[in-house]
N, CA, C and O atoms as a DFTB+ gen file, in Angstrom:
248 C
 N C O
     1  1      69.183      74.468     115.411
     2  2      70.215      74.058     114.479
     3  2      70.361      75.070     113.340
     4  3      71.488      75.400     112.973
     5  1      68.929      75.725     112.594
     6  2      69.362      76.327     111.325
     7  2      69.796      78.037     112.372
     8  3      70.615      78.815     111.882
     9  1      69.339      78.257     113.304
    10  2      70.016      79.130     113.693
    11  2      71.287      79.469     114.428
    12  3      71.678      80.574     114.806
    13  1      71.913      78.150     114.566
    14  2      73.345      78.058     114.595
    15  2      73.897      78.116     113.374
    16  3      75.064      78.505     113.414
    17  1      73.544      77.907     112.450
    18  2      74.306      77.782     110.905
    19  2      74.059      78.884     109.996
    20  3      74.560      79.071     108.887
    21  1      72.915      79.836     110.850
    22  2      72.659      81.577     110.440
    23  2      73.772      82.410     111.029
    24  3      74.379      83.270     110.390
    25  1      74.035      82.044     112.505
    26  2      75.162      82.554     113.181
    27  2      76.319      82.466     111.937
    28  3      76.419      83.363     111.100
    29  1      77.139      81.311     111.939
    30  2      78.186      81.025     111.289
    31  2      78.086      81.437     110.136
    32  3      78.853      82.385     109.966
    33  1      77.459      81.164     109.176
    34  2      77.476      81.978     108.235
    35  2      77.910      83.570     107.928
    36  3      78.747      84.196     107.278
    37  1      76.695      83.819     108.899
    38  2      77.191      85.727     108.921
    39  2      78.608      86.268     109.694
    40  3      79.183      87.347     109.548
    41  1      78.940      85.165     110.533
    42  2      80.472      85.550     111.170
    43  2      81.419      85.339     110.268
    44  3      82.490      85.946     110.273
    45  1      81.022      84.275     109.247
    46  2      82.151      83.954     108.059
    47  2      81.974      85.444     107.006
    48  3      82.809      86.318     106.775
    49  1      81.161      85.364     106.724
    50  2      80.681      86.750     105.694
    51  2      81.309      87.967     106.274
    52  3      81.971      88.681     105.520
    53  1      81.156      88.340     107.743
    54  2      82.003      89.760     108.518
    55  2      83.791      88.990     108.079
    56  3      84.410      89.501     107.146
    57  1      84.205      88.196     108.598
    58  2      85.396      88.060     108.573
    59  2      86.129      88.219     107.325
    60  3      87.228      88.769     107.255
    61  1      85.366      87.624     106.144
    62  2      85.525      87.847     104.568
    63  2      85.593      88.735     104.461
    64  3      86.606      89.236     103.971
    65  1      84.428      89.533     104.907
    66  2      84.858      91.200     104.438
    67  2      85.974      91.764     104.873
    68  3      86.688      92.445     104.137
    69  1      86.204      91.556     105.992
    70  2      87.482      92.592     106.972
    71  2      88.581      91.704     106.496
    72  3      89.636      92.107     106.987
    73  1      88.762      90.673     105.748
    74  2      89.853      90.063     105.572
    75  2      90.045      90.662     104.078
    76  3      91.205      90.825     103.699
    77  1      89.084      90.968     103.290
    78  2      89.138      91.959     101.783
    79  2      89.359      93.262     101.938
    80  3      90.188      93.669     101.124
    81  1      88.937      94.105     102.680
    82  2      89.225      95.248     103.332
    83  2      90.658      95.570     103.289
    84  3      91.337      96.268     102.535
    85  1      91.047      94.494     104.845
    86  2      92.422      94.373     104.774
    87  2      93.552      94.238     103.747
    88  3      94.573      94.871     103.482
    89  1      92.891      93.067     103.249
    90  2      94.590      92.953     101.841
    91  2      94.056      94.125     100.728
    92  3      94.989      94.640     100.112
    93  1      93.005      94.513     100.454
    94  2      92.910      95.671      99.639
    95  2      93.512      96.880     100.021
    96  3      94.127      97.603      99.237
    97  1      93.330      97.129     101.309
    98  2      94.285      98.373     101.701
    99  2      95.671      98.163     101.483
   100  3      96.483      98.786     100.799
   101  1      95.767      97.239     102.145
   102  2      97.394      96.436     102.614
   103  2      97.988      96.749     100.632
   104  3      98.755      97.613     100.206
   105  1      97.439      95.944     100.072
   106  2      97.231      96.091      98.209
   107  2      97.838      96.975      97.818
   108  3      98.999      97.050      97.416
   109  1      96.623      98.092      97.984
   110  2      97.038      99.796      97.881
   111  2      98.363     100.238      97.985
   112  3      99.116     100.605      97.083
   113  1      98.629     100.135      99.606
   114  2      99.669     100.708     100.049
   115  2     101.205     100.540      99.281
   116  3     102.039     101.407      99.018
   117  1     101.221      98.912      99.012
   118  2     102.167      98.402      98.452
   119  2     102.345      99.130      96.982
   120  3     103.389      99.349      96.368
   121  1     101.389      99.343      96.727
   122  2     101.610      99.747      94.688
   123  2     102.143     101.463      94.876
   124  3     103.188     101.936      94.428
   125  1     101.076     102.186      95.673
   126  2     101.624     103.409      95.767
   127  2     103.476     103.355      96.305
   128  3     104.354     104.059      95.808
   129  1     103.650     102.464      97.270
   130  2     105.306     102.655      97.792
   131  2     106.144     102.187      96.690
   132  3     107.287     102.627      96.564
   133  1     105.604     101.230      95.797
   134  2     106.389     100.916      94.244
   135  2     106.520     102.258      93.808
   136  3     107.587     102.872      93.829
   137  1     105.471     102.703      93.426
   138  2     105.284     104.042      92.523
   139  2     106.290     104.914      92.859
   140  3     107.185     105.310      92.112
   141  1     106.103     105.212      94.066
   142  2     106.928     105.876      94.863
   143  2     108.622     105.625      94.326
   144  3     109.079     106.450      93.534
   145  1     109.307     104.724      94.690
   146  2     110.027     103.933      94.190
   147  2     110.460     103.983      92.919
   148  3     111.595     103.670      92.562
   149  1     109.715     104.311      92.321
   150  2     109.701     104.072      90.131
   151  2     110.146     105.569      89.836
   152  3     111.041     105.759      89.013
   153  1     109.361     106.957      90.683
   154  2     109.588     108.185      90.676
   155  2     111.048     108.398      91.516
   156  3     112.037     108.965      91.051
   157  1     110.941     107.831      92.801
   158  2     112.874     108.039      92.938
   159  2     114.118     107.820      92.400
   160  3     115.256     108.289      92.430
   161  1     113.321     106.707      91.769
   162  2     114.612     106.122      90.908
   163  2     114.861     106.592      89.156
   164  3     115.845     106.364      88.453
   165  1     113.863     107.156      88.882
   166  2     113.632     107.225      87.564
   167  2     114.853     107.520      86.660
   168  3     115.337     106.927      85.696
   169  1     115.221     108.822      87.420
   170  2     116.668     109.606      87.183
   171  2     117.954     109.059      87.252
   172  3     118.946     109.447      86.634
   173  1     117.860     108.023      88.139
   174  2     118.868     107.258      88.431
   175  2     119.923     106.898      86.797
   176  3     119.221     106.579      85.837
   177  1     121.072     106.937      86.598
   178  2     122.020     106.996      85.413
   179  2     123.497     106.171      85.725
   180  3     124.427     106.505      86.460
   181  1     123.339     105.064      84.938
   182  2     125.050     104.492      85.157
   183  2     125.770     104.679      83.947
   184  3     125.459     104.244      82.838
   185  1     126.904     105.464      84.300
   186  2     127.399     106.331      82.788
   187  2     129.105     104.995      82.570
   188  3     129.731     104.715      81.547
   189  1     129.263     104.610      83.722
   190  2     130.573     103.758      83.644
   191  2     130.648     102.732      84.232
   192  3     130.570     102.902      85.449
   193  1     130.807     101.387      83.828
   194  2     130.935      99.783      84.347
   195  2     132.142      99.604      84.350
   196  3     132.681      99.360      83.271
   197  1     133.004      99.675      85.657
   198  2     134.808      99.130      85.967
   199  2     134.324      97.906      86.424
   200  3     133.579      97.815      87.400
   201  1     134.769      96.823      85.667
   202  2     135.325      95.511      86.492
   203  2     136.973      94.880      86.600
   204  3     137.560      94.009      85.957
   205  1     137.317      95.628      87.553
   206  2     138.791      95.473      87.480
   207  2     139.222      96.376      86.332
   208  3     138.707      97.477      86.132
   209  1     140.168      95.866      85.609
   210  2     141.033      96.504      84.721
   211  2     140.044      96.579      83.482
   212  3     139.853      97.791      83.374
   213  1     139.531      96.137      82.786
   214  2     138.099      96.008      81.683
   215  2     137.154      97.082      82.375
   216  3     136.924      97.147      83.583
   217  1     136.727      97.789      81.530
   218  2     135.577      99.131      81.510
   219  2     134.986      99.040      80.385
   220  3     135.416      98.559      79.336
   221  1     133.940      99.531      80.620
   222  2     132.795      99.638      79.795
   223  2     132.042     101.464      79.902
   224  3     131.379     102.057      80.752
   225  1     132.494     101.753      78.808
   226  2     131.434     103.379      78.796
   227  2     130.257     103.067      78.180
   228  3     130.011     102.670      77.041
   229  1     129.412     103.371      79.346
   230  2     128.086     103.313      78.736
   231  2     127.159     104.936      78.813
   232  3     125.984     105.126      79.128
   233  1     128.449     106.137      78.305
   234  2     128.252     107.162      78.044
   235  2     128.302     107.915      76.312
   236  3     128.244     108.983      75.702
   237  1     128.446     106.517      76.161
   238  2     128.087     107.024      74.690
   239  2     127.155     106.636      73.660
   240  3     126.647     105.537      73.439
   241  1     126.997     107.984      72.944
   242  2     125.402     108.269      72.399
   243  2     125.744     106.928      70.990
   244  3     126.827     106.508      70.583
   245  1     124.607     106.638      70.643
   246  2     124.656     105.494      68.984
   247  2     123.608     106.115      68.110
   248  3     123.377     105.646      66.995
């Protein structure tokens, strides 16, 4: 009996790990492709808002 419940234990403990492993990488990946993301866009500039006939310049300095 206590060495059925030594088994389970340590199969729960491997799976914990590879399941932390996992979303930590998985984690990673996601923040760097933000980053990624934050640097493509950085530059990004909207100098004019047309809605229909109403505009908005949002090219000028204050």
């Amino acid at each position: 009996m206590q060495n059925s419940q030594n088994r389970i234990l340590i199969a729960f403990i491997i799976v914990a790990v590879i399941f932390g492993g996992v979303y930590l990488f998985g984690r990673e990946k996601v923040t760097n492709a933000v980053e990624q993301l934050e640097l493509e866009y950085s530059d990004f500039r909207i100098d004019q808002i047309t809605l229909f006939p109403p505009s908005l310049d949002l090219n000028t300095h204050i």
